[in-house]
CSV table of C-alpha atoms in Angstrom, one decimal:
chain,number,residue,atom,x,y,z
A,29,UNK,CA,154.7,134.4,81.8
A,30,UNK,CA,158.5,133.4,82.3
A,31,UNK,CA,160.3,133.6,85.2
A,32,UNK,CA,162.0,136.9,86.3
A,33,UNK,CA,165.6,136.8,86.4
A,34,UNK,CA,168.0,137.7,88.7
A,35,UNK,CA,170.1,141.0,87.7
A,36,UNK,CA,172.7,139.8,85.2
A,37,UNK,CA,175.7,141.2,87.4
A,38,UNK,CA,175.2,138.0,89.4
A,39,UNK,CA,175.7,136.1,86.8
A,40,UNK,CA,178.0,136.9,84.1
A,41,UNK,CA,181.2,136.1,84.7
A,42,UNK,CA,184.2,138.6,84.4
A,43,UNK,CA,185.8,136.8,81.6
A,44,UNK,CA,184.2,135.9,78.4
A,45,UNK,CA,184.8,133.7,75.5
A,46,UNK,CA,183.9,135.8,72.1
A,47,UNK,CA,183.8,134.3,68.7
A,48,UNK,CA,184.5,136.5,66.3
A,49,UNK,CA,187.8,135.1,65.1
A,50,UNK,CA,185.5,132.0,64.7
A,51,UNK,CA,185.3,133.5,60.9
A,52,UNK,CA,186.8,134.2,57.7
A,53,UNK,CA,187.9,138.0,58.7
A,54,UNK,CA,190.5,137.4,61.2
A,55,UNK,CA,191.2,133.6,59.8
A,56,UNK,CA,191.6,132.5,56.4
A,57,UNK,CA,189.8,129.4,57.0
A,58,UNK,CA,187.6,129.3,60.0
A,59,UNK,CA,186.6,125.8,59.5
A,60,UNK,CA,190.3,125.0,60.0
A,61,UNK,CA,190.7,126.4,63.0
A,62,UNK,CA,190.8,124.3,66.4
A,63,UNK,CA,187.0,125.1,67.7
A,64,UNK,CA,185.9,122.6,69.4
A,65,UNK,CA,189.1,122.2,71.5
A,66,UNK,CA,189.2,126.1,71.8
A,67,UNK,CA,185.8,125.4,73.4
A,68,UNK,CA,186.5,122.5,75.6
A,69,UNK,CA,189.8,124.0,76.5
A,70,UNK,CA,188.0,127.0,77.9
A,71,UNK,CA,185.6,125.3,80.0
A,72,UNK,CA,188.0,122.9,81.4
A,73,UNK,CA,190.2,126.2,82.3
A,74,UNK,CA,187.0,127.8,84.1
A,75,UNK,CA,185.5,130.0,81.2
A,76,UNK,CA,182.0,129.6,82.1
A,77,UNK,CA,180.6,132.4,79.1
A,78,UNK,CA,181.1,132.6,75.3
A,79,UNK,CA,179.7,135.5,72.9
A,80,UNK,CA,178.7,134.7,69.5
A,81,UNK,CA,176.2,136.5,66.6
A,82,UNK,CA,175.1,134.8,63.3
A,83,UNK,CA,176.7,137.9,61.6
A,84,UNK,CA,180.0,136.0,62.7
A,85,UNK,CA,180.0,133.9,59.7
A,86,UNK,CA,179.6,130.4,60.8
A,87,UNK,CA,180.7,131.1,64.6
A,88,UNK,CA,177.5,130.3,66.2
A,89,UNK,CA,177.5,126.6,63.9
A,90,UNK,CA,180.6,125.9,65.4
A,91,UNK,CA,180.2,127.1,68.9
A,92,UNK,CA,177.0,124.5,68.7
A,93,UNK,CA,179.0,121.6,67.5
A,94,UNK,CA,181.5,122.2,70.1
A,95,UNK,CA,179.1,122.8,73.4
A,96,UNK,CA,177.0,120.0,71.8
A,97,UNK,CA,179.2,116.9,72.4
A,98,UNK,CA,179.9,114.1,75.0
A,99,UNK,CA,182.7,116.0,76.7
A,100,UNK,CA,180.5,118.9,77.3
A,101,UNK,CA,177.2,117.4,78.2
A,102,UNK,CA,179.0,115.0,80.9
A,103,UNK,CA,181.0,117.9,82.3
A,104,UNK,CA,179.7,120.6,81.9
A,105,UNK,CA,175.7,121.1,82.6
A,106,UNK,CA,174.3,123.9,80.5
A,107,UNK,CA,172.8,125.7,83.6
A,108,UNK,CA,176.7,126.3,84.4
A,109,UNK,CA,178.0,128.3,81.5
A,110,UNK,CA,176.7,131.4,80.2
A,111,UNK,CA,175.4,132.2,76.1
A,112,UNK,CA,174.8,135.5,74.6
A,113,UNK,CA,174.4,135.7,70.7
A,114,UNK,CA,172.9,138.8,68.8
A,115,UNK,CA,170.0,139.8,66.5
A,116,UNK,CA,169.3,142.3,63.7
A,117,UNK,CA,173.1,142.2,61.6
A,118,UNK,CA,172.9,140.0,58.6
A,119,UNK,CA,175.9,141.3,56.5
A,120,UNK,CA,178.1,143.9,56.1
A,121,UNK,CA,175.1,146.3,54.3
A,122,UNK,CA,172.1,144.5,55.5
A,123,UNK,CA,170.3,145.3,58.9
A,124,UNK,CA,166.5,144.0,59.9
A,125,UNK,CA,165.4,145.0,63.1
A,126,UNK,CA,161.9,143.9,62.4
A,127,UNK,CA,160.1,141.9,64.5
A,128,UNK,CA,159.6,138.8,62.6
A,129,UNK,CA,163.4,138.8,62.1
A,130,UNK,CA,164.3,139.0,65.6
A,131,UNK,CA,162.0,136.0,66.1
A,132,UNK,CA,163.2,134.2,63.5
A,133,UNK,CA,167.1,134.8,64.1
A,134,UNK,CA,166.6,134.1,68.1
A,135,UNK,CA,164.8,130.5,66.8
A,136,UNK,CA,168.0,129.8,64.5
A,137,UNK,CA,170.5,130.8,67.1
A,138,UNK,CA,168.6,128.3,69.2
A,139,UNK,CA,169.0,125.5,66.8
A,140,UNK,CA,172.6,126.5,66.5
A,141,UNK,CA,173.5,126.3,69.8
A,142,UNK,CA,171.8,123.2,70.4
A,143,UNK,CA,170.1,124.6,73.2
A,144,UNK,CA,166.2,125.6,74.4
A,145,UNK,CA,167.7,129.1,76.0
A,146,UNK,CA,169.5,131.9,75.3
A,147,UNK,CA,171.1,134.0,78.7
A,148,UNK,CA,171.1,136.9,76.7
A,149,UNK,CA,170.8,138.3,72.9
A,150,UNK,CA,172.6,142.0,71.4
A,151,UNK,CA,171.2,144.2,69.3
A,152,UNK,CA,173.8,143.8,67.1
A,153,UNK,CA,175.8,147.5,66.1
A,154,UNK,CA,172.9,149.3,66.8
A,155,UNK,CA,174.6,152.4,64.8
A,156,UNK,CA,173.5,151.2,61.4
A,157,UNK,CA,169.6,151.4,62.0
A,158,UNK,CA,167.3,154.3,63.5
A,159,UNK,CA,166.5,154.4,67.0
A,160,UNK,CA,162.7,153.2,66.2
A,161,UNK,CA,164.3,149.7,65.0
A,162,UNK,CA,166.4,149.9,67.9
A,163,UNK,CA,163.3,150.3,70.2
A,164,UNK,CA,161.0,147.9,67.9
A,165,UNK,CA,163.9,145.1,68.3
A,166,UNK,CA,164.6,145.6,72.3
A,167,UNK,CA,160.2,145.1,72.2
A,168,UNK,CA,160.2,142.3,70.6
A,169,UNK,CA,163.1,140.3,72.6
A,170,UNK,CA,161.5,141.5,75.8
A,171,UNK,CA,158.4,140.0,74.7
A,172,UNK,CA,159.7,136.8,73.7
A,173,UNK,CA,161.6,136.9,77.2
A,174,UNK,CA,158.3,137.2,78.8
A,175,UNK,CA,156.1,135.2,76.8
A,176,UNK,CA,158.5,132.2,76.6
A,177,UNK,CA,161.9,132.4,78.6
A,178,UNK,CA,164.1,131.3,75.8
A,179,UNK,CA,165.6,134.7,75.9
A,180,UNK,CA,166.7,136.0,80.0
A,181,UNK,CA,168.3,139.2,79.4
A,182,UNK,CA,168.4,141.8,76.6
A,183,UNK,CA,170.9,144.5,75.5
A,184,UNK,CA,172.8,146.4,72.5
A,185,UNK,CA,176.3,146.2,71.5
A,186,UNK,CA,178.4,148.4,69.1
A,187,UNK,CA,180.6,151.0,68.5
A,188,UNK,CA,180.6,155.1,69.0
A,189,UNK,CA,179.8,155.4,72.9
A,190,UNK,CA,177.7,158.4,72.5
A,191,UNK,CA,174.9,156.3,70.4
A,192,UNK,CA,174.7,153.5,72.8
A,193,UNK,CA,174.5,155.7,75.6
A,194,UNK,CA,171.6,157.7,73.8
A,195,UNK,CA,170.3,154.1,72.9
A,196,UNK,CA,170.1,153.2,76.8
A,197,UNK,CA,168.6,156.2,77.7
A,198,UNK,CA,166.2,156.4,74.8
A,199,UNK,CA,165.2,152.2,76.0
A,200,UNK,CA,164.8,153.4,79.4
A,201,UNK,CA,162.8,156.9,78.9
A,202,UNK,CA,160.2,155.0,76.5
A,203,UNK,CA,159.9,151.7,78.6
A,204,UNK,CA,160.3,153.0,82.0
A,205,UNK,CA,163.1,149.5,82.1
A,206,UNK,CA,166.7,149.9,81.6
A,207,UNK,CA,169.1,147.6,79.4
A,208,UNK,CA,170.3,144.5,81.0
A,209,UNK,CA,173.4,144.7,78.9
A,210,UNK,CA,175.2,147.1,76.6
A,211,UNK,CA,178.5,146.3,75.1
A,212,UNK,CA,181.2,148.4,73.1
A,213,UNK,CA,184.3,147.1,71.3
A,214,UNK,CA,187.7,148.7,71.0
A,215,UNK,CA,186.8,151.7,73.1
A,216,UNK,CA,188.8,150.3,76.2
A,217,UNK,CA,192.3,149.3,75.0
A,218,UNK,CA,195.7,151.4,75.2
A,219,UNK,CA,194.7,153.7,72.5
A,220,UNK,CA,191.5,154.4,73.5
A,221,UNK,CA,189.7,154.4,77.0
A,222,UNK,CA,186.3,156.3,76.1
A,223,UNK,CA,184.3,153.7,77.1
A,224,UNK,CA,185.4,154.5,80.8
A,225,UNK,CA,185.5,158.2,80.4
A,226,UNK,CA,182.1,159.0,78.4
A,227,UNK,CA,180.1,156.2,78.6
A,228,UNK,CA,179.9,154.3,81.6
A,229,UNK,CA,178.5,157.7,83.7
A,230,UNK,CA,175.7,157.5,81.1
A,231,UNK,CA,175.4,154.4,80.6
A,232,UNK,CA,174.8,153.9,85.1
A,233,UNK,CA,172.2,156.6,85.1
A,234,UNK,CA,170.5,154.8,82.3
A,235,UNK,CA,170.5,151.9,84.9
A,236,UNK,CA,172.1,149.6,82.9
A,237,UNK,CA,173.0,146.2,84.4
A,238,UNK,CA,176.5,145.5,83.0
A,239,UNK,CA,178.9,147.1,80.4
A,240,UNK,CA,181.4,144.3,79.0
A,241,UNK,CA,184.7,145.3,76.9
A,242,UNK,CA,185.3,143.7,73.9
A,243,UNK,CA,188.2,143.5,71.3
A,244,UNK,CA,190.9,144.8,73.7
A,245,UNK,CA,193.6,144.9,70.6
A,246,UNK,CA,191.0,147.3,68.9
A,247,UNK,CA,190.3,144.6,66.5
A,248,UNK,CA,194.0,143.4,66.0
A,249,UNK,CA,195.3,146.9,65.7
A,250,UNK,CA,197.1,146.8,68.9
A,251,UNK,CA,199.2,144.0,67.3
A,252,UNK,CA,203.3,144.2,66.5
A,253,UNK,CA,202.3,142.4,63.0
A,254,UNK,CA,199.1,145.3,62.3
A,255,UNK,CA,195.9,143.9,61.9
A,256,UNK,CA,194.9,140.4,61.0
A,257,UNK,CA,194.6,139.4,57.1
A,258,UNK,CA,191.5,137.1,56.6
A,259,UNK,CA,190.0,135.7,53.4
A,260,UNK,CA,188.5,139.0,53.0
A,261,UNK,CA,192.1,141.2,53.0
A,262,UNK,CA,192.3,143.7,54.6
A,263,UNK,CA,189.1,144.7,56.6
A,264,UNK,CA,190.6,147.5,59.1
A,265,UNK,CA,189.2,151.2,59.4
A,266,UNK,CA,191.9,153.0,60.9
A,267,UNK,CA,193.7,155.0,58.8
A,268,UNK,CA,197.3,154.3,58.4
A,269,UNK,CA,198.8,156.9,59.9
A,270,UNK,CA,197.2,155.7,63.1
A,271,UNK,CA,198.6,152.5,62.1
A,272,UNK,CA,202.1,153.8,61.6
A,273,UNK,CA,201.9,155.5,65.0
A,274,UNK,CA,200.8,151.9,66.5
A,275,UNK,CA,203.7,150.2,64.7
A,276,UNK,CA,206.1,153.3,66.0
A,277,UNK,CA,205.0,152.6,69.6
A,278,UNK,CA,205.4,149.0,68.9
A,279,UNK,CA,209.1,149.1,67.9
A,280,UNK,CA,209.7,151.6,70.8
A,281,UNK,CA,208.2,148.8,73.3
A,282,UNK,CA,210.5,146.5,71.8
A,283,UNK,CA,213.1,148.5,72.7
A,284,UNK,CA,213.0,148.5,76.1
A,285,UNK,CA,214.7,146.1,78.4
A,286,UNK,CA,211.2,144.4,80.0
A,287,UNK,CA,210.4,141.0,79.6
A,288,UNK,CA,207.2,140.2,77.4
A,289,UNK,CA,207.2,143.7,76.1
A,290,UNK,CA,205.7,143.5,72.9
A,291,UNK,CA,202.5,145.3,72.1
A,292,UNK,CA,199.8,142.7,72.3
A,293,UNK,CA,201.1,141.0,75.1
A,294,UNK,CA,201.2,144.6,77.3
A,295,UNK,CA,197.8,145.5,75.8
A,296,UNK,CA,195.9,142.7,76.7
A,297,UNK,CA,197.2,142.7,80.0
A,298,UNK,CA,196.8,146.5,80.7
A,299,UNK,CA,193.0,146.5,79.3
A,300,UNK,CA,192.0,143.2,81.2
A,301,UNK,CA,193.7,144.8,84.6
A,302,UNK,CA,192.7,147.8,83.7
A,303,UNK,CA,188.6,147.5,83.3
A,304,UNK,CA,188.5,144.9,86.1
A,305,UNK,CA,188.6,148.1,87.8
A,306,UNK,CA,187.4,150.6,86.0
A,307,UNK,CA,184.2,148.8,84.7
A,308,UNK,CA,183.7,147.4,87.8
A,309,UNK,CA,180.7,149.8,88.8
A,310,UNK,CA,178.6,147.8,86.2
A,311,UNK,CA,180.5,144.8,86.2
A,312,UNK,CA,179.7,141.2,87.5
A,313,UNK,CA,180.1,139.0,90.2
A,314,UNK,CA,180.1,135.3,88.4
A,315,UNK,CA,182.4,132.6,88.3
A,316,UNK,CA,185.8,134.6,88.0
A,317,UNK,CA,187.8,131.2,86.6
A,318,UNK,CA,190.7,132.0,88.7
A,319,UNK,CA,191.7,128.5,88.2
A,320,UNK,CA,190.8,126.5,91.4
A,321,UNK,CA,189.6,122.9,90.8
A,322,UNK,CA,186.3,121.6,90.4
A,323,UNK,CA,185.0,124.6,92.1
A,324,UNK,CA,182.3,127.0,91.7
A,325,UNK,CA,183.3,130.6,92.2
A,326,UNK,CA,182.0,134.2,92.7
A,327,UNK,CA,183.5,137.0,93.6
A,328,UNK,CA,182.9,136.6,97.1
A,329,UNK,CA,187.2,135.8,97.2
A,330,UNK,CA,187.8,139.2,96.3
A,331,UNK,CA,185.7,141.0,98.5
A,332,UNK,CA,182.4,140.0,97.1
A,333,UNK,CA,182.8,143.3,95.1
A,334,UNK,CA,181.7,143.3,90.9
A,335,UNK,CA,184.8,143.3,88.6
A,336,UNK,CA,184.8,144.6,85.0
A,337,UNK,CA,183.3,142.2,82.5
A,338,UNK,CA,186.0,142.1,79.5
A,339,UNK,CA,185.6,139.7,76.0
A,340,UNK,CA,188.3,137.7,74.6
A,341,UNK,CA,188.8,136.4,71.1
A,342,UNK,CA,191.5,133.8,70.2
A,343,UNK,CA,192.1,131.5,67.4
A,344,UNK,CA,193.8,128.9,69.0
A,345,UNK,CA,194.4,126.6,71.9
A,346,UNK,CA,197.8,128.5,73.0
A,347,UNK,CA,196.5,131.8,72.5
A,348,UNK,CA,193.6,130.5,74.9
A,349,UNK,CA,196.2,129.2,77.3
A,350,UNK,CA,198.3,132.2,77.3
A,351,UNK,CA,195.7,134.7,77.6
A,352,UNK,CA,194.4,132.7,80.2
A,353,UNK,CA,197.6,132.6,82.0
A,354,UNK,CA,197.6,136.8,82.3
A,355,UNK,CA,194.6,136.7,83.4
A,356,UNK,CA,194.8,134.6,86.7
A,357,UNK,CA,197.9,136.8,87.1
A,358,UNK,CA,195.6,139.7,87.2
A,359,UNK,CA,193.5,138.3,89.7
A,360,UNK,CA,196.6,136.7,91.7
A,361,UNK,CA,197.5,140.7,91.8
A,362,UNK,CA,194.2,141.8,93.4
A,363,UNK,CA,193.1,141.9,97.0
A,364,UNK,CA,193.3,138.4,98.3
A,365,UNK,CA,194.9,137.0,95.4
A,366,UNK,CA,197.4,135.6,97.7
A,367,UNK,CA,194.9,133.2,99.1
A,368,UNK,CA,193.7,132.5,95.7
A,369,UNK,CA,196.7,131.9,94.3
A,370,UNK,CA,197.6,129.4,97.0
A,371,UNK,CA,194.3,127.4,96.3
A,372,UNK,CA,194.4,127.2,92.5
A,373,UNK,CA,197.8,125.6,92.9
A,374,UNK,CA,199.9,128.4,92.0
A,375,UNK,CA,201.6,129.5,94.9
A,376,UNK,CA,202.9,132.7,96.0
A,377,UNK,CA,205.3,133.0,93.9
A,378,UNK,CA,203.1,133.5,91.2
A,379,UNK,CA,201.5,136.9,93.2
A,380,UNK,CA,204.9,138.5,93.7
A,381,UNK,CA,205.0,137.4,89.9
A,382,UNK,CA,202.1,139.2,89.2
A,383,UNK,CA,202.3,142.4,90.9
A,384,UNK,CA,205.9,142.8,89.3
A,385,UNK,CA,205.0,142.7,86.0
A,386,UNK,CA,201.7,144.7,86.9
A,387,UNK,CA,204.5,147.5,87.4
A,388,UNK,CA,206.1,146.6,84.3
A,389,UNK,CA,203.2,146.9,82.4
A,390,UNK,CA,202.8,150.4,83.5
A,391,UNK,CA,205.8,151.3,82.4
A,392,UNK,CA,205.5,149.9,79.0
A,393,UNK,CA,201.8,151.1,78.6
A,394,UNK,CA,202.7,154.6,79.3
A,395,UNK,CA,205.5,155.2,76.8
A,396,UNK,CA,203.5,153.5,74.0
A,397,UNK,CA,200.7,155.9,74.8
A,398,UNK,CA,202.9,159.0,75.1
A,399,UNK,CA,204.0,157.7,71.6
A,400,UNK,CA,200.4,157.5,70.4
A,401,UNK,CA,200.2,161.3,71.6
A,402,UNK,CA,197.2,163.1,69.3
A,403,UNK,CA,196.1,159.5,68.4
A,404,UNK,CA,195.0,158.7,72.1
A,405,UNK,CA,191.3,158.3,72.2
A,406,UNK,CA,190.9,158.7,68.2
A,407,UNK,CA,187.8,156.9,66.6
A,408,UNK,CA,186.9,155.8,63.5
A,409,UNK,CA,183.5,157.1,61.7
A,410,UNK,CA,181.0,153.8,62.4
A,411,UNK,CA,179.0,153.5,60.0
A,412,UNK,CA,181.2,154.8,57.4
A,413,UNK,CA,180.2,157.7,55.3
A,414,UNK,CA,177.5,157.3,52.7
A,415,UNK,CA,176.5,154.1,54.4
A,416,UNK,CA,173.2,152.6,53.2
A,417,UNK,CA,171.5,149.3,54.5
A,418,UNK,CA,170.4,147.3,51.4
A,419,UNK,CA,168.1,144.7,53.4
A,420,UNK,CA,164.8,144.9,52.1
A,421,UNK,CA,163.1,142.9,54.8
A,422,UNK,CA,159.9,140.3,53.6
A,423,UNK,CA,157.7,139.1,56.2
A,424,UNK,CA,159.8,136.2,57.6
A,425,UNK,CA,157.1,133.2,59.2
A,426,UNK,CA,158.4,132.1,62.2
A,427,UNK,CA,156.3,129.5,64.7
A,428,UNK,CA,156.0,130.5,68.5
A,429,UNK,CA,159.1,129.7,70.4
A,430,UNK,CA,159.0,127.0,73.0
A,431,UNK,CA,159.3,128.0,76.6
A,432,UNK,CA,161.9,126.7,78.2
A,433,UNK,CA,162.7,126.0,81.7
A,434,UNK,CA,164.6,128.4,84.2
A,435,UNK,CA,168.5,128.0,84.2
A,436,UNK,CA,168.1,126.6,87.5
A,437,UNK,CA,165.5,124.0,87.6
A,438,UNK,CA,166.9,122.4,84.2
A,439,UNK,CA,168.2,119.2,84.4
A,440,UNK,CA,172.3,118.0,84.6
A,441,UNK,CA,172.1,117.7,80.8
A,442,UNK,CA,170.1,119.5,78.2
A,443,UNK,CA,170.6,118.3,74.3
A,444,UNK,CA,167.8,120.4,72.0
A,445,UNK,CA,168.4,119.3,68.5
A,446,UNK,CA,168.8,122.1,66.6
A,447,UNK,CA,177.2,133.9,57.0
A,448,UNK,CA,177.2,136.1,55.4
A,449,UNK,CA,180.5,138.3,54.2
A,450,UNK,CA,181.5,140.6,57.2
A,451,UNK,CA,181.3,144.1,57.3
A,452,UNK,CA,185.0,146.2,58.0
A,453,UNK,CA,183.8,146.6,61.2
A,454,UNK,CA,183.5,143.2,63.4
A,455,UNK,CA,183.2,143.3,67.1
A,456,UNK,CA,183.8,140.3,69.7
């Protein structure tokens, strides 16, 4: 029998490293993006958390080659940062929820991550399958979680709130134990907040341990150029006249005499502020990465209060950077953040910085969603109508997994030797 874990809220940190633009979707070449310096970039800025799935393409291969190297292993012991992957989504038509799948995908995610744990593992856009492969997949991670440790904490993730709050409570009514995890995508950004509104109630009396936000463009919507073009074209479900509303609210923000007022920039900020708040009821209390050196944090700084779990996705070193930089100006903005600001090396400066364009922000983000007007809080249909899954699932062999030592009592360095076509709707 492994050993029980703490609640997740004391462990995930507030800021997470997704890799979904780790793929051909958002990129037209993912193997030619920077990866492994993405990575090491991140952890050497404090991001101590990254998200990945193998329905990514090959994000989990290179989110393994990147953790598994010198830099990392001498740096950066694996009992300090944080991996959660996903099981059951093999392609954009094919779902297996079986339990011989999820065995067999958590084994490979292993190998691909170079590692003998995972901290937690989706089930990945649980809206595609019935709610008995839901509950069949949830079983069969919580077994391997008790049978072997390689998995510590277990969840869904996808897209209409309603579903995955009927998901949670459906876990927790037949197992008498709640969801450790369950996390949405574009349903906290400026064009639509429902997660906050309509799930998170549910999703606290289902007892859920944490709620992160993912995609906070709304998959590249929220973007002055509309979405991204991968290899695959054009993989977006809005409908165009939400788009043309988007771009219309983009031009006006353009408009306007504010500093760093175009869309994404006053998106990313306003969602990241925003949920830091807002989700903070079922948020965390890990390492925040507010940037002070060679130091391990909590969120003991800022009151020792949870803050709102939110994913990021970039592409590149400088998008890292920059998205990094708002968001130690979010937390230079919060209560204390003067202190903190001070000991990361910022000064206060930075604070008075921070809570200035925390007003400006507001000022943009309400214009562009007056502009959005009936489009505010508008979802696409996930699946898509007519939607069938094509996997026909064989009976996959898969050897018992190896149990694997707590987080805590593994060594300073841990070395385990170890795609499909997306589907239009991707999360982080």
């Amino acid at each position: 029998m492994a050993q029980r874990q703490p609640p997740l809220s004391t462990r995930l940190p507030p800021l997470i490293c997704g890799t979904a633009t780790f793929n051909n979707q958002y990129n037209p070449d993912a193997y030619a993006l920077p990866t492994t310096a993405i990575v090491h970039e991140a952890l050497s800025l404090g991001v101590r958390a990254f998200d990945t799935s193998p329905y990514y393409g090959p994000a989990e291969d290179l989110l393994g080659s990147a953790l598994n190297t010198p830099f990392v292993h001498q740096k950066f012991p694996r009992r300090d940062f944080v991996l959660l992957t996903k099981v059951g989504r093999l392609s954009g038509d094919e779902f297996d929820y079986s339990a011989a799948w999820v065995r067999h995908s958590v084994q490979r995610s292993l190998e691909r991550l170079h590692t003998d744990y995972l901290d937690a593992v989706y089930c990945h856009d649980v809206e595609f399958v019935s709610p008995a492969e839901v509950l069949t997949a949830v079983t069969e991670l919580r077994k391997i979680r008790d049978e072997t440790g390689v998995v510590k904490y277990v969840g869904i993730s996808g897209y209409p709130v309603t579903i995955l709050c009927e998901l949670a409570e459906m876990v927790l009514e037949k197992t008498g134990e709640p969801l450790d995890l369950v996390m949405s995508y574009a349903n906290f950004t400026l064009q639509n907040t429902r997660l906050a509104s309509i799930a998170l109630p549910r999703l606290e009396a289902a007892g859920v341990g944490v709620v992160p936000n993912a995609s906070v463009l709304g998959m590249g919507l929220l973007r002055r150029k509309g979405v991204p073009i991968g290899a695959h074209g054009d993989f977006h479900p809005s409908p165009k006249e939400l788009r043309a509303a988007i771009q219309a609210a983009s031009a006006w923000s353009d408009a306007q005499d504010i500093k760093d007022n175009r869309l994404e920039k006053v998106a990313i900020r306003w969602a990241f502020e925003h949920w830091l708040h807002d989700g903070a009821s079922l948020g965390s209390s890990g390492d925040p990465a507010s940037g002070i050196p060679w130091q391990r944090e909590n969120t003991e700084k800022y009151g020792g209060t949870k803050l709102g779990v939110s994913v990021m996705g970039v592409s590149n070193v400088e998008e890292l950077r920059e998205t990094m930089r708002v968001w130690r100006g979010i937390l230079d903005g919060l209560e204390d953040g003067e202190k903190t600001a001070v000991d990361a090396g910022r000064g206060l400066d930075d604070r008075t910085w921070s809570l200035q364009r925390q007003r400006d922000v507001g000022v943009l983000a309400r214009g562009i969603r007056e502009k959005l007007g009936d489009w505010i809080d508008y979802t696409w249909s996930s699946p898509p109508p007519g939607f069938v899954n094509k996997r026909s699932a064989p009976a996959v062999p898969v050897p018992l997994l190896t149990p694997a030592a707590s987080p805590d009592q593994l060594p300073k360095q841990v070395v385990v030797k170890g795609g499909s076509d997306l589907h239009s709707m991707p999360q982080t």
